[in-house]
PDB file of C-alpha atoms in Angstrom:
ATOM      1  CA  MET A   1      10.014 -21.982   6.873  1.00 42.00           C
ATOM      2  CA  ARG A   2       7.390 -20.214   8.985  1.00 50.00           C
ATOM      3  CA  SER A   3       8.510 -17.628  11.543  1.00 50.00           C
ATOM      4  CA  SER A   4       8.211 -18.190  15.247  1.00 50.00           C
ATOM      5  CA  PRO A   5       5.050 -17.067  17.055  1.00 50.00           C
ATOM      6  CA  ARG A   6       6.976 -14.163  18.653  1.00 50.00           C
ATOM      7  CA  THR A   7       8.349 -12.622  15.453  1.00 57.00           C
ATOM      8  CA  THR A   8       5.092 -12.570  13.492  1.00 72.00           C
ATOM      9  CA  PRO A   9       3.322 -10.101  15.859  1.00 77.00           C
ATOM     10  CA  THR A  10       6.462  -7.943  15.872  1.00 84.00           C
ATOM     11  CA  ARG A  11       6.582  -7.952  12.057  1.00 87.00           C
ATOM     12  CA  ALA A  12       2.887  -7.092  11.952  1.00 88.00           C
ATOM     13  CA  ARG A  13       3.338  -4.153  14.343  1.00 91.00           C
ATOM     14  CA  LEU A  14       6.395  -2.887  12.463  1.00 93.00           C
ATOM     15  CA  GLY A  15       4.445  -3.246   9.218  1.00 92.00           C
ATOM     16  CA  GLY A  16       1.583  -1.296  10.767  1.00 92.00           C
ATOM     17  CA  THR A  17       3.995   1.470  11.716  1.00 94.00           C
ATOM     18  CA  ALA A  18       5.355   1.475   8.156  1.00 94.00           C
ATOM     19  CA  ALA A  19       1.803   1.653   6.778  1.00 94.00           C
ATOM     20  CA  VAL A  20       0.952   4.661   8.952  1.00 95.00           C
ATOM     21  CA  LEU A  21       4.163   6.400   7.899  1.00 94.00           C
ATOM     22  CA  ALA A  22       3.511   5.485   4.241  1.00 94.00           C
ATOM     23  CA  GLY A  23       0.121   7.167   4.343  1.00 93.00           C
ATOM     24  CA  LEU A  24       1.607  10.286   5.922  1.00 94.00           C
ATOM     25  CA  CYS A  25       4.569  10.433   3.496  1.00 93.00           C
ATOM     26  CA  TYR A  26       2.348   9.904   0.453  1.00 92.00           C
ATOM     27  CA  GLY A  27       0.018  12.644   1.643  1.00 91.00           C
ATOM     28  CA  ALA A  28       2.910  15.025   2.275  1.00 92.00           C
ATOM     29  CA  ALA A  29       4.432  14.279  -1.137  1.00 89.00           C
ATOM     30  CA  GLY A  30       1.108  14.973  -2.821  1.00 87.00           C
ATOM     31  CA  TYR A  31       0.625  18.174  -0.855  1.00 88.00           C
ATOM     32  CA  PHE A  32       4.074  19.602  -1.625  1.00 87.00           C
ATOM     33  CA  ASP A  33       4.301  18.444  -5.262  1.00 80.00           C
ATOM     34  CA  ARG A  34       3.216  21.468  -7.277  1.00 74.00           C
ATOM     35  CA  PRO A  35       4.422  23.074 -10.493  1.00 74.00           C
ATOM     36  CA  ALA A  36       7.321  25.516 -10.018  1.00 76.00           C
ATOM     37  CA  ILE A  37       8.238  24.449  -6.482  1.00 79.00           C
ATOM     38  CA  SER A  38      11.429  25.699  -4.838  1.00 80.00           C
ATOM     39  CA  GLY A  39      14.631  23.678  -4.768  1.00 83.00           C
ATOM     40  CA  TYR A  40      14.265  22.672  -1.127  1.00 88.00           C
ATOM     41  CA  THR A  41      10.673  21.615  -1.524  1.00 86.00           C
ATOM     42  CA  GLY A  42      11.598  19.705  -4.683  1.00 83.00           C
ATOM     43  CA  ALA A  43      14.306  17.876  -2.757  1.00 88.00           C
ATOM     44  CA  LEU A  44      11.796  17.022  -0.021  1.00 90.00           C
ATOM     45  CA  VAL A  45       9.339  15.691  -2.611  1.00 87.00           C
ATOM     46  CA  SER A  46      12.141  13.581  -4.143  1.00 89.00           C
ATOM     47  CA  VAL A  47      12.963  12.062  -0.760  1.00 92.00           C
ATOM     48  CA  LEU A  48       9.292  11.427  -0.003  1.00 91.00           C
ATOM     49  CA  SER A  49       8.852   9.872  -3.468  1.00 89.00           C
ATOM     50  CA  VAL A  50      11.413   7.225  -2.534  1.00 91.00           C
ATOM     51  CA  ALA A  51      10.204   6.874   1.055  1.00 93.00           C
ATOM     52  CA  PHE A  52       6.525   6.148   0.488  1.00 93.00           C
ATOM     53  CA  PRO A  53       6.942   3.141  -1.862  1.00 93.00           C
ATOM     54  CA  ALA A  54       9.537   1.751   0.575  1.00 94.00           C
ATOM     55  CA  LEU A  55       7.094   2.232   3.438  1.00 95.00           C
ATOM     56  CA  PHE A  56       4.295   0.721   1.324  1.00 94.00           C
ATOM     57  CA  LEU A  57       6.541  -2.333   1.012  1.00 94.00           C
ATOM     58  CA  GLY A  58       6.981  -2.416   4.787  1.00 94.00           C
ATOM     59  CA  GLY A  59       3.221  -2.208   5.266  1.00 94.00           C
ATOM     60  CA  LEU A  60       2.689  -5.127   2.887  1.00 94.00           C
ATOM     61  CA  LEU A  61       5.265  -7.182   4.800  1.00 93.00           C
ATOM     62  CA  GLY A  62       3.394  -6.509   8.040  1.00 92.00           C
ATOM     63  CA  LEU A  63       0.066  -7.370   6.446  1.00 90.00           C
ATOM     64  CA  HIS A  64       1.557 -10.573   5.070  1.00 90.00           C
ATOM     65  CA  ALA A  65       2.582 -11.544   8.612  1.00 87.00           C
ATOM     66  CA  ARG A  66      -1.115 -11.552   9.593  1.00 83.00           C
ATOM     67  CA  LEU A  67      -2.451 -13.364   6.520  1.00 78.00           C
ATOM     68  CA  PRO A  68      -3.278 -17.076   6.387  1.00 60.00           C
ATOM     69  CA  ASP A  69      -0.513 -19.654   6.391  1.00 60.00           C
ATOM     70  CA  ALA A  70       1.024 -20.119   2.940  1.00 52.00           C
ATOM     71  CA  THR A  71       0.882 -23.914   3.288  1.00 51.00           C
ATOM     72  CA  GLN A  72      -2.914 -23.893   2.956  1.00 58.00           C
ATOM     73  CA  THR A  73      -4.325 -24.257  -0.547  1.00 59.00           C
ATOM     74  CA  ASP A  74      -7.633 -22.420  -0.266  1.00 70.00           C
ATOM     75  CA  PHE A  75      -8.584 -19.315  -2.241  1.00 73.00           C
ATOM     76  CA  ALA A  76      -7.762 -16.852   0.561  1.00 73.00           C
ATOM     77  CA  SER A  77      -4.222 -18.187   0.910  1.00 78.00           C
ATOM     78  CA  SER A  78      -3.649 -18.165  -2.837  1.00 83.00           C
ATOM     79  CA  ALA A  79      -5.021 -14.629  -3.218  1.00 84.00           C
ATOM     80  CA  GLY A  80      -2.861 -13.473  -0.326  1.00 86.00           C
ATOM     81  CA  ILE A  81       0.303 -14.949  -1.816  1.00 89.00           C
ATOM     82  CA  VAL A  82      -0.356 -13.608  -5.324  1.00 91.00           C
ATOM     83  CA  GLY A  83      -1.310 -10.213  -3.888  1.00 92.00           C
ATOM     84  CA  PHE A  84       1.819 -10.125  -1.759  1.00 93.00           C
ATOM     85  CA  VAL A  85       4.065 -10.872  -4.753  1.00 94.00           C
ATOM     86  CA  PHE A  86       2.338  -8.306  -7.013  1.00 95.00           C
ATOM     87  CA  GLY A  87       2.263  -5.649  -4.305  1.00 94.00           C
ATOM     88  CA  CYS A  88       5.910  -6.109  -3.356  1.00 94.00           C
ATOM     89  CA  PHE A  89       7.019  -6.115  -6.987  1.00 94.00           C
ATOM     90  CA  GLY A  90       5.007  -2.955  -7.624  1.00 92.00           C
ATOM     91  CA  ALA A  91       6.477  -1.219  -4.564  1.00 93.00           C
ATOM     92  CA  VAL A  92      10.021  -2.161  -5.605  1.00 93.00           C
ATOM     93  CA  LEU A  93       9.332  -0.762  -9.090  1.00 91.00           C
ATOM     94  CA  GLY A  94       8.036   2.402  -7.415  1.00 90.00           C
ATOM     95  CA  ILE A  95      11.271   2.754  -5.463  1.00 91.00           C
ATOM     96  CA  ALA A  96      13.306   2.140  -8.633  1.00 89.00           C
ATOM     97  CA  GLY A  97      11.225   4.683 -10.540  1.00 86.00           C
ATOM     98  CA  ALA A  98      11.659   7.322  -7.840  1.00 87.00           C
ATOM     99  CA  LEU A  99      15.426   6.728  -7.943  1.00 87.00           C
ATOM    100  CA  GLY A 100      15.427   7.056 -11.737  1.00 83.00           C
ATOM    101  CA  LEU A 101      16.260   3.390 -12.309  1.00 82.00           C
ATOM    102  CA  ALA A 102      13.006   2.363 -13.979  1.00 67.00           C
ATOM    103  CA  GLY A 103      14.331   2.684 -17.531  1.00 67.00           C
ATOM    104  CA  THR A 104      11.655   2.737 -20.205  1.00 54.00           C
ATOM    105  CA  ALA A 105       8.838   1.345 -18.057  1.00 60.00           C
ATOM    106  CA  THR A 106       5.777   3.537 -17.620  1.00 63.00           C
ATOM    107  CA  PRO A 107       6.421   5.575 -14.472  1.00 67.00           C
ATOM    108  CA  LEU A 108       2.979   4.885 -13.010  1.00 77.00           C
ATOM    109  CA  PHE A 109       2.847   1.199 -14.009  1.00 85.00           C
ATOM    110  CA  TRP A 110       4.087   0.281 -10.554  1.00 89.00           C
ATOM    111  CA  TRP A 111       0.826   1.628  -9.136  1.00 91.00           C
ATOM    112  CA  VAL A 112      -1.178  -0.908 -11.137  1.00 92.00           C
ATOM    113  CA  LEU A 113       0.851  -3.842  -9.810  1.00 94.00           C
ATOM    114  CA  PHE A 114       0.826  -2.426  -6.321  1.00 95.00           C
ATOM    115  CA  LEU A 115      -2.930  -1.841  -6.239  1.00 95.00           C
ATOM    116  CA  VAL A 116      -3.664  -5.298  -7.674  1.00 95.00           C
ATOM    117  CA  GLY A 117      -1.564  -6.731  -4.858  1.00 95.00           C
ATOM    118  CA  LEU A 118      -3.183  -4.581  -2.183  1.00 94.00           C
ATOM    119  CA  THR A 119      -6.672  -5.475  -3.408  1.00 94.00           C
ATOM    120  CA  LEU A 120      -5.905  -9.207  -3.404  1.00 93.00           C
ATOM    121  CA  MET A 121      -4.350  -9.046   0.059  1.00 92.00           C
ATOM    122  CA  GLY A 122      -7.411  -7.211   1.374  1.00 91.00           C
ATOM    123  CA  LEU A 123      -9.657  -9.841  -0.156  1.00 91.00           C
ATOM    124  CA  ALA A 124      -7.570 -12.633   1.383  1.00 88.00           C
ATOM    125  CA  ALA A 125      -7.722 -11.037   4.833  1.00 86.00           C
ATOM    126  CA  SER A 126     -11.472 -10.368   4.620  1.00 86.00           C
ATOM    127  CA  LEU A 127     -12.151 -14.038   3.868  1.00 84.00           C
ATOM    128  CA  ARG A 128     -10.609 -15.019   7.215  1.00 76.00           C
ATOM    129  CA  GLY A 129     -12.742 -14.938  10.335  1.00 70.00           C
ATOM    130  CA  GLY A 130     -10.329 -13.110  12.646  1.00 72.00           C
ATOM    131  CA  LEU A 131      -9.169 -10.664  10.004  1.00 82.00           C
ATOM    132  CA  ARG A 132     -12.449  -9.368   8.568  1.00 85.00           C
ATOM    133  CA  LEU A 133     -12.040  -5.807   9.907  1.00 87.00           C
ATOM    134  CA  LEU A 134      -8.455  -5.554   8.695  1.00 88.00           C
ATOM    135  CA  GLY A 135      -9.412  -7.083   5.352  1.00 89.00           C
ATOM    136  CA  ALA A 136     -12.299  -4.660   4.911  1.00 90.00           C
ATOM    137  CA  VAL A 137     -10.117  -1.637   5.625  1.00 92.00           C
ATOM    138  CA  VAL A 138      -7.352  -2.874   3.289  1.00 93.00           C
ATOM    139  CA  SER A 139      -9.930  -3.601   0.564  1.00 93.00           C
ATOM    140  CA  ILE A 140     -11.363  -0.102   0.959  1.00 94.00           C
ATOM    141  CA  SER A 141      -7.831   1.260   0.732  1.00 95.00           C
ATOM    142  CA  GLY A 142      -7.308  -0.619  -2.526  1.00 94.00           C
ATOM    143  CA  ALA A 143     -10.588   0.703  -3.950  1.00 94.00           C
ATOM    144  CA  LEU A 144      -9.688   4.279  -3.003  1.00 95.00           C
ATOM    145  CA  GLY A 145      -6.302   3.828  -4.652  1.00 93.00           C
ATOM    146  CA  TRP A 146      -7.885   2.535  -7.846  1.00 92.00           C
ATOM    147  CA  VAL A 147     -10.265   5.511  -8.118  1.00 92.00           C
ATOM    148  CA  SER A 148      -7.403   7.898  -7.410  1.00 90.00           C
ATOM    149  CA  LEU A 149      -5.190   6.282 -10.048  1.00 89.00           C
ATOM    150  CA  LEU A 150      -7.867   6.017 -12.721  1.00 87.00           C
ATOM    151  CA  THR A 151      -8.754   9.709 -12.404  1.00 87.00           C
ATOM    152  CA  ASP A 152      -5.141  10.959 -12.293  1.00 84.00           C
ATOM    153  CA  PRO A 153      -4.406  13.088 -15.378  1.00 82.00           C
ATOM    154  CA  ALA A 154      -0.728  12.007 -15.199  1.00 78.00           C
ATOM    155  CA  PHE A 155      -1.604   8.295 -15.561  1.00 75.00           C
ATOM    156  CA  SER A 156      -1.404   7.010 -19.136  1.00 74.00           C
ATOM    157  CA  GLY A 157      -4.313   4.603 -18.599  1.00 71.00           C
ATOM    158  CA  VAL A 158      -6.590   7.263 -17.155  1.00 74.00           C
ATOM    159  CA  LEU A 159     -10.295   6.647 -17.612  1.00 72.00           C
ATOM    160  CA  VAL A 160     -11.574  10.111 -16.723  1.00 72.00           C
ATOM    161  CA  PRO A 161      -8.953  12.820 -16.029  1.00 72.00           C
ATOM    162  CA  MET A 162     -10.537  14.670 -13.120  1.00 85.00           C
ATOM    163  CA  ARG A 163      -7.938  16.295 -10.890  1.00 83.00           C
ATOM    164  CA  PRO A 164     -10.303  17.235  -7.998  1.00 86.00           C
ATOM    165  CA  VAL A 165     -11.603  13.646  -7.807  1.00 89.00           C
ATOM    166  CA  HIS A 166      -8.051  12.326  -7.990  1.00 88.00           C
ATOM    167  CA  VAL A 167      -6.908  14.598  -5.155  1.00 90.00           C
ATOM    168  CA  ALA A 168      -9.890  13.714  -2.936  1.00 92.00           C
ATOM    169  CA  PHE A 169      -9.443   9.986  -3.397  1.00 93.00           C
ATOM    170  CA  ALA A 170      -5.666  10.232  -2.999  1.00 92.00           C
ATOM    171  CA  ALA A 171      -6.220  11.966   0.352  1.00 94.00           C
ATOM    172  CA  ALA A 172      -8.700   9.254   1.390  1.00 95.00           C
ATOM    173  CA  PHE A 173      -6.161   6.619   0.254  1.00 95.00           C
ATOM    174  CA  CYS A 174      -3.553   8.214   2.553  1.00 94.00           C
ATOM    175  CA  LEU A 175      -5.939   8.180   5.484  1.00 95.00           C
ATOM    176  CA  SER A 176      -6.920   4.571   4.812  1.00 94.00           C
ATOM    177  CA  TRP A 177      -3.258   3.533   5.109  1.00 93.00           C
ATOM    178  CA  VAL A 178      -3.070   5.291   8.463  1.00 94.00           C
ATOM    179  CA  VAL A 179      -6.222   3.484   9.620  1.00 94.00           C
ATOM    180  CA  TRP A 180      -5.273  -0.030   8.541  1.00 91.00           C
ATOM    181  CA  GLY A 181      -1.721   0.520   9.767  1.00 92.00           C
ATOM    182  CA  ALA A 182      -3.139   1.381  13.184  1.00 92.00           C
ATOM    183  CA  VAL A 183      -5.363  -1.731  13.099  1.00 90.00           C
ATOM    184  CA  LEU A 184      -2.330  -3.823  12.168  1.00 88.00           C
ATOM    185  CA  MET A 185      -0.347  -2.433  15.108  1.00 88.00           C
ATOM    186  CA  VAL A 186      -2.919  -3.615  17.660  1.00 83.00           C
ATOM    187  CA  PRO A 187      -2.037  -7.128  18.841  1.00 70.00           C
ATOM    188  CA  ARG A 188      -4.581  -9.779  17.926  1.00 62.00           C
ATOM    189  CA  GLU A 189      -5.492 -10.550  21.504  1.00 53.00           C
ATOM    190  CA  ASN A 190      -6.461  -6.891  22.161  1.00 50.00           C
ATOM    191  CA  ARG A 191      -8.944  -6.625  19.245  1.00 51.00           C
TER     192      ARG A 191
END
């Protein structure tokens, strides 16, 4: 069942707000997370570590509200659906991991699922005429996330452990969420 024309723009704007907040929370968590931090700062980082995957999930829900109709069978629709499922599953695993419920799964595995989903959703949006700008920004966000993840020394699948590169691309990833969240908040008729 497809939502009414009035709820989809509202979901998109709420998702855009969540995306902006996700970028800010992820940036704050990265800034405050240092070795030997105080108890209060550690508690703040723990709260932010739960908040940003939850807000990532909200951003994906808003992005999904703007993507092509799921009843179509073209590549963009299929990529959007698969990306949405992967991204949401990854974000939920991120929330579970931050709460200590992940079990024996690799703590950063959720990032792989999440970034696959984000990349596919960006591709799906960029293949649509009215969503090319949003799709480009989301695709750039996915690429920044991949570089950040693959240079993170804490990631078990790291290609090249380079902390300065990881930090720079993580900061750009945060900013990209703020940008595409802001684009998502603007109603379609005003773009």
